[in-house]
mmCIF file with all atom_site columns, C-alpha atoms and ligand atoms in Angstrom:
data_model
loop_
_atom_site.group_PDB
_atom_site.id
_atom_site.type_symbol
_atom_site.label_atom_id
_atom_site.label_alt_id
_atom_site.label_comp_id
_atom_site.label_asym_id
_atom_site.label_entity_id
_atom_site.label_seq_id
_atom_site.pdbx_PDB_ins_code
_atom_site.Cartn_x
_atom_site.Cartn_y
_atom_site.Cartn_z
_atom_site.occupancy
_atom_site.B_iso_or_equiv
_atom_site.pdbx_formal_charge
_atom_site.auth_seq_id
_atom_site.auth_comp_id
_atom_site.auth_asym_id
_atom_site.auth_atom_id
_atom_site.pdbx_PDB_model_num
ATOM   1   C CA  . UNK A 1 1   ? 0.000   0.000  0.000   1.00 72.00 ? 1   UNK A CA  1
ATOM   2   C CA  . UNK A 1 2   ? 1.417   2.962  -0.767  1.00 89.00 ? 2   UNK A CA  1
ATOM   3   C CA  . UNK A 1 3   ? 1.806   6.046  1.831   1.00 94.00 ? 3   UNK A CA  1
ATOM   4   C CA  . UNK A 1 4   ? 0.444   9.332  1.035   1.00 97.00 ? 4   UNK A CA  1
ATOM   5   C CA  . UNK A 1 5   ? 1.797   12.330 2.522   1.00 97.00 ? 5   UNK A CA  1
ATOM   6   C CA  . UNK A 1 6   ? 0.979   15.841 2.484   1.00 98.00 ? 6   UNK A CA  1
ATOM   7   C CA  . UNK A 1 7   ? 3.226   19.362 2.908   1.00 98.00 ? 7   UNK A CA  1
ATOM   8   C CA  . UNK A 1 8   ? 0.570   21.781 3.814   1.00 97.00 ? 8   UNK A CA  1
ATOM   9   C CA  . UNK A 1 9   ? 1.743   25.734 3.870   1.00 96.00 ? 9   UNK A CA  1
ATOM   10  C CA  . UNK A 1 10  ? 1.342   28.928 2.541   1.00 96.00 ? 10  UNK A CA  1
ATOM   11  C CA  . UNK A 1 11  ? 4.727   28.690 0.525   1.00 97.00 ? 11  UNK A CA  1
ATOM   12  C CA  . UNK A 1 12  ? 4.496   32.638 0.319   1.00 96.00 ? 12  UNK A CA  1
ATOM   13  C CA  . UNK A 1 13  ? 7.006   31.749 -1.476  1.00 96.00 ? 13  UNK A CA  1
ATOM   14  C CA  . UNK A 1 14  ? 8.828   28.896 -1.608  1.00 98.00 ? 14  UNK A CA  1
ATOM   15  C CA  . UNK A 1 15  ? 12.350  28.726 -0.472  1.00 98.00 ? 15  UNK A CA  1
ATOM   16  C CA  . UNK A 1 16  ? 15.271  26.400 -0.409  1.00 97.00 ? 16  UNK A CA  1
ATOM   17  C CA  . UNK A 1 17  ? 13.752  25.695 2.978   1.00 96.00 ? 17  UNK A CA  1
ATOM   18  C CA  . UNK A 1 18  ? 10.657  24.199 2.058   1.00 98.00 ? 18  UNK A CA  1
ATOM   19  C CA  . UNK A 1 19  ? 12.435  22.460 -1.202  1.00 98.00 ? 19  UNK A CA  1
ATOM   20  C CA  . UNK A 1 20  ? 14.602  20.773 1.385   1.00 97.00 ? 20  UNK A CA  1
ATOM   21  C CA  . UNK A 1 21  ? 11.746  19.296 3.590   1.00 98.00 ? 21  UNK A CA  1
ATOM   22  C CA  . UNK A 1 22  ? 10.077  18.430 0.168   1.00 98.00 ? 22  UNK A CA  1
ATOM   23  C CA  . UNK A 1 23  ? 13.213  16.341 -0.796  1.00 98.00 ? 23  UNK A CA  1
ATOM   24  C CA  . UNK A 1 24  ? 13.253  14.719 2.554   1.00 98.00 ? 24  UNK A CA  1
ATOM   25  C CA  . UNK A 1 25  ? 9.867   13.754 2.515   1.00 98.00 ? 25  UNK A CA  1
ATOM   26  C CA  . UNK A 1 26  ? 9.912   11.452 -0.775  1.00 97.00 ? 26  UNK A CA  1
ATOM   27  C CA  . UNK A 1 27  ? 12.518  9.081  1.705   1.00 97.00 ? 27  UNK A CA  1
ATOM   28  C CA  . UNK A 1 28  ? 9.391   9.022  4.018   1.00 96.00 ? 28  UNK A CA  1
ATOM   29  C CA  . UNK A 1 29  ? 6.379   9.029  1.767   1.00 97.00 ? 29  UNK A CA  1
ATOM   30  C CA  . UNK A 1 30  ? 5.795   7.123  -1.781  1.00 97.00 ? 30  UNK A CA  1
ATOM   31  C CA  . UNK A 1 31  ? 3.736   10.539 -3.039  1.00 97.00 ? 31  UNK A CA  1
ATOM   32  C CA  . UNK A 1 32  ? 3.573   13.691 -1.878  1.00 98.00 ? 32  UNK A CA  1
ATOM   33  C CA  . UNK A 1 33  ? 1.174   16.447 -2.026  1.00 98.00 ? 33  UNK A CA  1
ATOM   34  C CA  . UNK A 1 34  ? 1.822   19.941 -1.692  1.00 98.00 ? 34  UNK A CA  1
ATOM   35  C CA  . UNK A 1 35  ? -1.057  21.749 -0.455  1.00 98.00 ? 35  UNK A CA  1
ATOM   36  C CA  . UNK A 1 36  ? -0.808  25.229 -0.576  1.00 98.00 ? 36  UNK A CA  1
ATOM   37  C CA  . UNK A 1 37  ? -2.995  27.151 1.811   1.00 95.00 ? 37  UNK A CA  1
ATOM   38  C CA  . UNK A 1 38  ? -5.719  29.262 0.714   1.00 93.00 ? 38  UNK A CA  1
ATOM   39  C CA  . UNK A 1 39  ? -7.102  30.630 3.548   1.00 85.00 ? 39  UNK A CA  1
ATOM   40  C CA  . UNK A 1 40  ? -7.791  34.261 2.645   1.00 79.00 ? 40  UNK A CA  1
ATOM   41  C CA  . UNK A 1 41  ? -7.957  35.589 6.187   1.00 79.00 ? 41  UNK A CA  1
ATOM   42  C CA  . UNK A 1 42  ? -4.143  34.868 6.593   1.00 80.00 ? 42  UNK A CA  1
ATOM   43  C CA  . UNK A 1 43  ? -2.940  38.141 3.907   1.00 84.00 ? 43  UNK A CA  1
ATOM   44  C CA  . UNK A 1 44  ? -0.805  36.173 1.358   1.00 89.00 ? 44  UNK A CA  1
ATOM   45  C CA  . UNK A 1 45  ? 1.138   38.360 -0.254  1.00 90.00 ? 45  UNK A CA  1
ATOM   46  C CA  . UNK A 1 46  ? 1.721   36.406 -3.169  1.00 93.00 ? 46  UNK A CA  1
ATOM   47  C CA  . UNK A 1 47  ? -1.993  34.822 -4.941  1.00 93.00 ? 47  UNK A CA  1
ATOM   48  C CA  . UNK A 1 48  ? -2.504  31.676 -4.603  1.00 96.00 ? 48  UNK A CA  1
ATOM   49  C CA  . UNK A 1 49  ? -1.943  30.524 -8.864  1.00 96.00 ? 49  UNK A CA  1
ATOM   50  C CA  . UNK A 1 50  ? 1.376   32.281 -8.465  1.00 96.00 ? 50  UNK A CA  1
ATOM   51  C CA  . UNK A 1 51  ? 2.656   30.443 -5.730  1.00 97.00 ? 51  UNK A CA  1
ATOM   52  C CA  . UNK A 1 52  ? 1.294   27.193 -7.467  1.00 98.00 ? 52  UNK A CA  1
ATOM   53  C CA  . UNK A 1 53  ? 3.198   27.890 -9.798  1.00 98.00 ? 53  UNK A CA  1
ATOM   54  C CA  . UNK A 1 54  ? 6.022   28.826 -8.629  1.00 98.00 ? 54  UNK A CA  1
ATOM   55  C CA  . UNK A 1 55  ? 6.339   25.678 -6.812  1.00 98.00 ? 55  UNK A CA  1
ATOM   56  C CA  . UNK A 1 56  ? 5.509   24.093 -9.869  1.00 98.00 ? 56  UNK A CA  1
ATOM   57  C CA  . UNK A 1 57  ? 8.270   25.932 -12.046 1.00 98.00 ? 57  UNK A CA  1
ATOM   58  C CA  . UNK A 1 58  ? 11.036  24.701 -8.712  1.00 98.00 ? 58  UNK A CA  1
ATOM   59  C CA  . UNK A 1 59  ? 10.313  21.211 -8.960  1.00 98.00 ? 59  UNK A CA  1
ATOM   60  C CA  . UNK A 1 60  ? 11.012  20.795 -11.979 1.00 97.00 ? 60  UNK A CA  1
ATOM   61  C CA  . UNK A 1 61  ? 14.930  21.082 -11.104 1.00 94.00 ? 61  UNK A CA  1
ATOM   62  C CA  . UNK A 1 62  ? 14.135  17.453 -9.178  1.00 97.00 ? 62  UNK A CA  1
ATOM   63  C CA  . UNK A 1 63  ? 14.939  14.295 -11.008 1.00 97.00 ? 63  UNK A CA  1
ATOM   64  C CA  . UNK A 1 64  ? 11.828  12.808 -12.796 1.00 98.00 ? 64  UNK A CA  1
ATOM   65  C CA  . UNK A 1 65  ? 11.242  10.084 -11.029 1.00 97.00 ? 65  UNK A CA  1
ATOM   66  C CA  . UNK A 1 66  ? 10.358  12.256 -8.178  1.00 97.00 ? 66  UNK A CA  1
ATOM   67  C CA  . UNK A 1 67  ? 8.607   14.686 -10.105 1.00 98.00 ? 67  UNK A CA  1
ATOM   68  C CA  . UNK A 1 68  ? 6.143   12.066 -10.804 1.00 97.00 ? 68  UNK A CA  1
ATOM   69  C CA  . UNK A 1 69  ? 5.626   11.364 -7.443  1.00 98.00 ? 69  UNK A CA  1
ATOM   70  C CA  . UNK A 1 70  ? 4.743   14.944 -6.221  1.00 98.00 ? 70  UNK A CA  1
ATOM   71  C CA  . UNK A 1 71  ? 1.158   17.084 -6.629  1.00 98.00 ? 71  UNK A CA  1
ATOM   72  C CA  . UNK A 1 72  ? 0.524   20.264 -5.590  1.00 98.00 ? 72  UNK A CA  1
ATOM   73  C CA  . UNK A 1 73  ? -2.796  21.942 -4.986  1.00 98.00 ? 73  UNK A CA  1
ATOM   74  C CA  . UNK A 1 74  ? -4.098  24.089 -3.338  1.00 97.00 ? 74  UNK A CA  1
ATOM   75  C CA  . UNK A 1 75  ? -6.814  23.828 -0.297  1.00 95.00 ? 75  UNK A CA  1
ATOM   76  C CA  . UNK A 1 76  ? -9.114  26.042 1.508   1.00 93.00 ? 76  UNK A CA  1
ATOM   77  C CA  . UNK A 1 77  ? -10.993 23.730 4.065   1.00 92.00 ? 77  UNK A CA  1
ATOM   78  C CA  . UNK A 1 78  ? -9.864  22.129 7.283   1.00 94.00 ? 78  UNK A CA  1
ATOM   79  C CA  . UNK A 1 79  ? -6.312  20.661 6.818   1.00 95.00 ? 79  UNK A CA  1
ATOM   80  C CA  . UNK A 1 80  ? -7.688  16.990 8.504   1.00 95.00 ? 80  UNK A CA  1
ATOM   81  C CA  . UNK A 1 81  ? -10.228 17.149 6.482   1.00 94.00 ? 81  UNK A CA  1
ATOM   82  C CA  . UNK A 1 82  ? -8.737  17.841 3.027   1.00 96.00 ? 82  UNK A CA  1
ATOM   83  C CA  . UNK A 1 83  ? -5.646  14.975 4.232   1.00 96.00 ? 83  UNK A CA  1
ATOM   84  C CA  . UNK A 1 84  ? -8.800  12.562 4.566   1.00 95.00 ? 84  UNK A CA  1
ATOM   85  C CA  . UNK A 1 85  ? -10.483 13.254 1.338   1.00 96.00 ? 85  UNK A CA  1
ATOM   86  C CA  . UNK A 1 86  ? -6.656  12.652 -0.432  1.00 96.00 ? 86  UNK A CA  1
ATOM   87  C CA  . UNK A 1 87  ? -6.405  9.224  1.317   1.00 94.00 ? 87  UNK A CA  1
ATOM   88  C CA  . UNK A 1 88  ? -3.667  10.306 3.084   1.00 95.00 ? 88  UNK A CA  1
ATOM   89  C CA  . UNK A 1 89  ? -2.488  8.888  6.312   1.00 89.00 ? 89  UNK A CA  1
ATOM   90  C CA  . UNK A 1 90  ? 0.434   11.614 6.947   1.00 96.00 ? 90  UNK A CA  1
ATOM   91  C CA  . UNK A 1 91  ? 0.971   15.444 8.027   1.00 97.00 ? 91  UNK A CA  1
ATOM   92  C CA  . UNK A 1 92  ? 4.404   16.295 6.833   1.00 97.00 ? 92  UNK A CA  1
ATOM   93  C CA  . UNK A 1 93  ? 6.114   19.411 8.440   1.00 96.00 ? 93  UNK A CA  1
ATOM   94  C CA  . UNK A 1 94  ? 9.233   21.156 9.216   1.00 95.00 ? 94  UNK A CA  1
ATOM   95  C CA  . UNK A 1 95  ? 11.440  22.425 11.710  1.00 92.00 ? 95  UNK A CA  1
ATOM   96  C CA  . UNK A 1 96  ? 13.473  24.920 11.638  1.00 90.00 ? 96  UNK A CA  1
ATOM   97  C CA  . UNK A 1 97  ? 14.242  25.849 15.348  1.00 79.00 ? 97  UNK A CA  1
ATOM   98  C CA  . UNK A 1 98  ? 12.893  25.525 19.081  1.00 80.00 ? 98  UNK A CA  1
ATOM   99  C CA  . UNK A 1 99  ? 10.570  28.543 17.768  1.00 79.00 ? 99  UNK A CA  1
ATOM   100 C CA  . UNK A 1 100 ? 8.518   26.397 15.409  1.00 86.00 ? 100 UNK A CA  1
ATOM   101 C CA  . UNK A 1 101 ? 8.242   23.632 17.765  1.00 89.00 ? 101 UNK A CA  1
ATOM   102 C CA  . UNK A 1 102 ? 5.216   25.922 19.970  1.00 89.00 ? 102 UNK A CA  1
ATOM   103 C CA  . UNK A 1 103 ? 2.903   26.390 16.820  1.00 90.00 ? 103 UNK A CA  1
ATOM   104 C CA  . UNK A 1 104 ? 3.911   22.998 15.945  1.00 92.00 ? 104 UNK A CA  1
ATOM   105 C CA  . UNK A 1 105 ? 2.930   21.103 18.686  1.00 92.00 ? 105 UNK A CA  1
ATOM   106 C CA  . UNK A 1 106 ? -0.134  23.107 19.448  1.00 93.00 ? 106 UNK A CA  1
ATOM   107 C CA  . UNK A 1 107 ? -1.288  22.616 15.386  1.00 92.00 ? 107 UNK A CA  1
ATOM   108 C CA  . UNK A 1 108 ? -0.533  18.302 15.647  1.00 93.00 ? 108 UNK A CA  1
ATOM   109 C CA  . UNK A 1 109 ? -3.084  18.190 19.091  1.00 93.00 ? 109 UNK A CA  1
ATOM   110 C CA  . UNK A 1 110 ? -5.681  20.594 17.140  1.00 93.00 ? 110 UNK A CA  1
ATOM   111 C CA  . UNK A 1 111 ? -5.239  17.790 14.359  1.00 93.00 ? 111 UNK A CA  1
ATOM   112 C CA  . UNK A 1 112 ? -5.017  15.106 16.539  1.00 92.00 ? 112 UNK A CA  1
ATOM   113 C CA  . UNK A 1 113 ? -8.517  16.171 18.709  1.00 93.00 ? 113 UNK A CA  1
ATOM   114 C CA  . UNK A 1 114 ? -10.075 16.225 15.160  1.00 93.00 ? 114 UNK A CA  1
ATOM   115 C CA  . UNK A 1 115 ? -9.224  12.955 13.866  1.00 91.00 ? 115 UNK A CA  1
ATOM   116 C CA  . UNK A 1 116 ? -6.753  10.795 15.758  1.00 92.00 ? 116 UNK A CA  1
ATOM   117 C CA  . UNK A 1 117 ? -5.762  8.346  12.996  1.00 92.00 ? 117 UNK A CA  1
ATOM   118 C CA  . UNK A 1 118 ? -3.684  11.082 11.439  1.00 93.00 ? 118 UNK A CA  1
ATOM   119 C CA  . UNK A 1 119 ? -0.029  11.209 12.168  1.00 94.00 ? 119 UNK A CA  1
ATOM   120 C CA  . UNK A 1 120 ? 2.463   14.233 11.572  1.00 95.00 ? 120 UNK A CA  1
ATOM   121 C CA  . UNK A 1 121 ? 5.952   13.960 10.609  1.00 96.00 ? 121 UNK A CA  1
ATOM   122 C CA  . UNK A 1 122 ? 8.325   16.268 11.654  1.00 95.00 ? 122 UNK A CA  1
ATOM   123 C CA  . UNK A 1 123 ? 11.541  16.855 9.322   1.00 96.00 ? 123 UNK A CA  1
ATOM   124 C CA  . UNK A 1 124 ? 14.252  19.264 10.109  1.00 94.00 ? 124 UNK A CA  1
ATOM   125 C CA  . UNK A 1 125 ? 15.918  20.959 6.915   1.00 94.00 ? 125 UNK A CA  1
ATOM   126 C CA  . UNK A 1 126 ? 19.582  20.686 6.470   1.00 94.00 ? 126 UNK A CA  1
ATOM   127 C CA  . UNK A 1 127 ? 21.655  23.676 8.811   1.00 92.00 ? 127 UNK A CA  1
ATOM   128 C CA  . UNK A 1 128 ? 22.145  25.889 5.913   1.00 93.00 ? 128 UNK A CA  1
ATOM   129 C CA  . UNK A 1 129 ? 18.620  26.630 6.025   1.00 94.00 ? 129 UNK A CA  1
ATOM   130 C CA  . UNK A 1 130 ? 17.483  26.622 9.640   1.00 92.00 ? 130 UNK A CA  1
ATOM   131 C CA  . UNK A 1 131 ? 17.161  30.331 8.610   1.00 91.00 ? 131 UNK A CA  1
ATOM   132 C CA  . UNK A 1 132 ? 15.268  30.994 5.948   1.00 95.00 ? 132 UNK A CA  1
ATOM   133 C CA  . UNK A 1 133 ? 11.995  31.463 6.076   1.00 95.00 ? 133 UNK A CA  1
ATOM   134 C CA  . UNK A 1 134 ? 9.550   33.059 3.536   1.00 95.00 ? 134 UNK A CA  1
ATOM   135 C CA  . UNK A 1 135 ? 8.455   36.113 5.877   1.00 93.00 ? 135 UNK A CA  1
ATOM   136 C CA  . UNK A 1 136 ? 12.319  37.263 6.322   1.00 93.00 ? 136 UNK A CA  1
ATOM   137 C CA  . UNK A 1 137 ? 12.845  36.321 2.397   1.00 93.00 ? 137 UNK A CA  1
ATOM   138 C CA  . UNK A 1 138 ? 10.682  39.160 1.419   1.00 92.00 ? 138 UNK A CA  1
ATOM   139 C CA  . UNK A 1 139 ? 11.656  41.365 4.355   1.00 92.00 ? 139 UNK A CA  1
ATOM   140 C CA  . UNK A 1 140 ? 14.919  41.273 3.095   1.00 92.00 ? 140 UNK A CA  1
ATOM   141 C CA  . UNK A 1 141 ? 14.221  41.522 -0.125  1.00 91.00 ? 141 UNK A CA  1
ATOM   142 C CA  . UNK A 1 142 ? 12.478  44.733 0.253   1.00 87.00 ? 142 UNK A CA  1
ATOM   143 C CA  . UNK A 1 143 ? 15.349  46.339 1.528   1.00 89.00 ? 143 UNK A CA  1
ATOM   144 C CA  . UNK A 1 144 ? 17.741  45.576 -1.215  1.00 88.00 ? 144 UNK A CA  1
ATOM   145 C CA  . UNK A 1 145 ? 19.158  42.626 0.316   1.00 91.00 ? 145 UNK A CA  1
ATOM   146 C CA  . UNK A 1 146 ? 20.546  40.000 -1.651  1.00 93.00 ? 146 UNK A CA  1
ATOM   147 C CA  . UNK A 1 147 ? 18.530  36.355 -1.182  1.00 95.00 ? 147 UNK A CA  1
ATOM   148 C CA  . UNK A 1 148 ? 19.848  34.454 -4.007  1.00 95.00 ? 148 UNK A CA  1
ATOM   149 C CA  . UNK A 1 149 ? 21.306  32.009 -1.665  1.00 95.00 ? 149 UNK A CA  1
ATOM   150 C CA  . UNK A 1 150 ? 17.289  31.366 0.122   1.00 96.00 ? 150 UNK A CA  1
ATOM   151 C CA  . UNK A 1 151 ? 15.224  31.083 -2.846  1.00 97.00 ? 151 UNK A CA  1
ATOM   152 C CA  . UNK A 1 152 ? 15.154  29.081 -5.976  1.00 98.00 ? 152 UNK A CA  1
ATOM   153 C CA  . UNK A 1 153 ? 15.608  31.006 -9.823  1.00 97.00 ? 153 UNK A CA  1
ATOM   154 C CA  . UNK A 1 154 ? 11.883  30.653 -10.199 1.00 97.00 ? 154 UNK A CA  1
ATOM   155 C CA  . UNK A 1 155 ? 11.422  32.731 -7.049  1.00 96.00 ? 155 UNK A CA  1
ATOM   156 C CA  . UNK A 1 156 ? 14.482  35.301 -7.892  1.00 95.00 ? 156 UNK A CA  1
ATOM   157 C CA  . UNK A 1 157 ? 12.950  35.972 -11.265 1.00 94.00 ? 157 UNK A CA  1
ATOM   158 C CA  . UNK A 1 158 ? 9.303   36.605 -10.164 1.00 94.00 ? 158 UNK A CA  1
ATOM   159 C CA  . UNK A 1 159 ? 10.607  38.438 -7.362  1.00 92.00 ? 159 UNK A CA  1
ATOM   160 C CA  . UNK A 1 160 ? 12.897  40.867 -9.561  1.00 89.00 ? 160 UNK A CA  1
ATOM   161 C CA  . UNK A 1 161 ? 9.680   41.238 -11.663 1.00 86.00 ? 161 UNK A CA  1
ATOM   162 C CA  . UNK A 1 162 ? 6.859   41.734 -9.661  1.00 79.00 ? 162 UNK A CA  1
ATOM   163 C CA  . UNK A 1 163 ? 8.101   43.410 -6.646  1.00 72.00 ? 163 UNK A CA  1
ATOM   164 C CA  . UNK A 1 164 ? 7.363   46.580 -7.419  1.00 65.00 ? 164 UNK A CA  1
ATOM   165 C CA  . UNK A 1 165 ? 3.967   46.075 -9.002  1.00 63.00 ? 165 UNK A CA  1
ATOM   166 C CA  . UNK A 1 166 ? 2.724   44.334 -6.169  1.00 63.00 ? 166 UNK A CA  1
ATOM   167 C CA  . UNK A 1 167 ? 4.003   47.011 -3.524  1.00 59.00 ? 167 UNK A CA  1
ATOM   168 C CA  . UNK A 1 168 ? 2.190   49.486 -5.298  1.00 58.00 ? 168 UNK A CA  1
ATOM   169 C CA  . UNK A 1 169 ? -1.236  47.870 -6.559  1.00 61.00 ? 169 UNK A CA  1
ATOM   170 C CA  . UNK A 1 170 ? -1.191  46.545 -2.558  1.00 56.00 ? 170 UNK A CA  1
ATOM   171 C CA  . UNK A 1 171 ? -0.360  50.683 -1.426  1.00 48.00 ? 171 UNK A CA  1
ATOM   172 C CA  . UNK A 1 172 ? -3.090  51.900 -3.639  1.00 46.00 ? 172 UNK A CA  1
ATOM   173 C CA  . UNK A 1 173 ? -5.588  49.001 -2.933  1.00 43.00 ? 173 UNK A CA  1
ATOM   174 C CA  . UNK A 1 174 ? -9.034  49.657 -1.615  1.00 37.00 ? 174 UNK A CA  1
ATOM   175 C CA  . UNK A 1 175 ? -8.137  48.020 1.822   1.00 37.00 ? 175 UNK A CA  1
ATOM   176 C CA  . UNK A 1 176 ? -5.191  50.426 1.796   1.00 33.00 ? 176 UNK A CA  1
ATOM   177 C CA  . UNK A 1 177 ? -3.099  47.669 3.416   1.00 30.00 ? 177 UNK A CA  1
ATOM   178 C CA  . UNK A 1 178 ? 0.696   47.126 2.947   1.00 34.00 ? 178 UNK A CA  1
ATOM   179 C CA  . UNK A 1 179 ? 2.107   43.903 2.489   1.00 35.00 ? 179 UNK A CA  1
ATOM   180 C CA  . UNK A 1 180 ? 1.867   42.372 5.906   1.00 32.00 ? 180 UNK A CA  1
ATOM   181 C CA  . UNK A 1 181 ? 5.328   41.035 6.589   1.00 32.00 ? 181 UNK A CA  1
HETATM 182 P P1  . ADP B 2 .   ? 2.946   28.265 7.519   1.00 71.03 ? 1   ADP B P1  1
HETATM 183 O O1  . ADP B 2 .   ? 2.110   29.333 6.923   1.00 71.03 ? 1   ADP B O1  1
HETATM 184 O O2  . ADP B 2 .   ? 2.165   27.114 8.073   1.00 71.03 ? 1   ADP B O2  1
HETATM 185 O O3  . ADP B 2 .   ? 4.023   28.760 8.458   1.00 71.03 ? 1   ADP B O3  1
HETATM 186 P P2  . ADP B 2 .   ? 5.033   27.881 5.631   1.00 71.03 ? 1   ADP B P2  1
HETATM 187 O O4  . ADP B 2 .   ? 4.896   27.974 4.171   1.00 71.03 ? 1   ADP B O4  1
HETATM 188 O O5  . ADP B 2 .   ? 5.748   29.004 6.298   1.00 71.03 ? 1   ADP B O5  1
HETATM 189 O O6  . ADP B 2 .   ? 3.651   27.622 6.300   1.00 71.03 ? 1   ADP B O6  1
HETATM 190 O O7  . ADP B 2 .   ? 5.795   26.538 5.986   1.00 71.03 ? 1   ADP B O7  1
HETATM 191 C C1  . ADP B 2 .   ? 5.255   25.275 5.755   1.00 71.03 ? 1   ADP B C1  1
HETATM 192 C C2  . ADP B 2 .   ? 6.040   24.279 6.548   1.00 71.03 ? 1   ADP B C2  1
HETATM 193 O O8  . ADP B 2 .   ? 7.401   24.307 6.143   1.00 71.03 ? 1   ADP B O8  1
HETATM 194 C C3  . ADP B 2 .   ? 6.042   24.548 8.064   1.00 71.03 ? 1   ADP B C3  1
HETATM 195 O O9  . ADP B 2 .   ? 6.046   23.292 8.726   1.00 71.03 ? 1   ADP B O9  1
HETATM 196 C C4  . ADP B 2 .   ? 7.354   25.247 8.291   1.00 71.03 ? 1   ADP B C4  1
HETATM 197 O O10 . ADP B 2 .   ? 7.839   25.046 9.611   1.00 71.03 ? 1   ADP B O10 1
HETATM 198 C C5  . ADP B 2 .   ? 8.223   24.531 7.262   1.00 71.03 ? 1   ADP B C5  1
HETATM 199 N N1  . ADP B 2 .   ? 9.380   25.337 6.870   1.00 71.03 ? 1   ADP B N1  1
HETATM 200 C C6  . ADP B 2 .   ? 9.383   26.528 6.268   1.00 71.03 ? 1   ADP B C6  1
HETATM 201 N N2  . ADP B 2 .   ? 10.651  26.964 6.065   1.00 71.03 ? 1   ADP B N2  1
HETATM 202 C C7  . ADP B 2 .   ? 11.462  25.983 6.550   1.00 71.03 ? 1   ADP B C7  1
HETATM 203 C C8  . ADP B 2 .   ? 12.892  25.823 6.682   1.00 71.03 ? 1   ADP B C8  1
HETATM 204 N N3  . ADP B 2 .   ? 13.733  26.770 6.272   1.00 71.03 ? 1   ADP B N3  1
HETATM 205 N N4  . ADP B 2 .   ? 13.348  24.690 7.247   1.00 71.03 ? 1   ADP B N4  1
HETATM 206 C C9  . ADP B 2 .   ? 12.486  23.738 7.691   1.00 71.03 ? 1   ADP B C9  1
HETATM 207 N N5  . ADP B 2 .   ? 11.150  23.828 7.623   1.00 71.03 ? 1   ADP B N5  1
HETATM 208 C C10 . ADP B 2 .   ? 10.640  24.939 7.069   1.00 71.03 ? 1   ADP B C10 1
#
């Protein structure tokens, strides 16, 4: 029987980070889905198709083989429920440092009080990337900093071409709000 796991997230965007834990997962699970998180009350400041597809556009630097065993989609409803309805039996997430492990732990016994026959996975990226995490990435970024060394081409590319477009359609939307970093 094969194992289904998913990588839920916002991926806002994805990083060498998350490509890491994605790598690490395929040891653990025979497919993978990335589920990118919808939820509109969390501010994304990247839309949801474009960080599909971004994601879509990194993987394709993976070797075939596990190309073809990775999906990504996105979801809007409850994350137990949407890891149900894709047969899956495993929660895949990462760690970066003692930090995560509060939101974490609190997020598997929400999970676990919903439906108990769910397990999480926790995988810790390799050192390099203990710090990199998409909220500095565009923090960073905005200030002129250089994060070549966090984010794959895909992301470097969009990022040199849409920056400034999104700061100012965001600035002059009707909400008025700034890119919540
Ligand atoms: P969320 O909105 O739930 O924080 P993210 O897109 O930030 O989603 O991250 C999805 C998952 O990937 C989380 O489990 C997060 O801890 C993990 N993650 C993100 N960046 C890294 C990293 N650099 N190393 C290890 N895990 C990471």
């Amino acid at each position: 029987m094969s194992r289904i796991g998913i990588y839920p997230g916002s991926f806002d965007p994805i990083t060498f980070g998350h490509l890491d834990i994605i790598q690490r997962s395929l040891h653990v699970v025979d497919k993978l889905t990335i589920a990118v998180s919808n939820n509109k009350s969390k501010n994304h400041f990247i839309s949801i198709d474009e960080r599909l597809m971004l994601i879509e556009q990194t993987i394709q630097d993976l070797p075939i083989e596990d190309q073809k065993r990775i999906e990504i989609e996105k979801f809007d409803n409850l994350l137990v429920h949407y890891v149900k309805s894709k047969n899956a039996s495993v929660i895949i997430r990462g760690l970066r440092a003692v930090s995560d492990f509060e939101y974490e732990f609190l997020m598997t016994g929400m999970n676990r009080s919903i439906d108990n026959e769910i397990e999480t996975i926790f995988l810790m990226s390799s050192e390099k990337y203990h710090f990199v995490s998409s909220r500095f990435i565009k923090e960073i970024h905005s200030l002129g900093g250089d994060i070549s060394k966090s984010v794959p081409k895909p992301v470097l590319d969009f990022f040199a071409k849409i920056w400034n477009v999104h700061i100012s359609t965001r600035a002059h939307s009707s909400a008025g709000r700034a890119p919540d970093f």
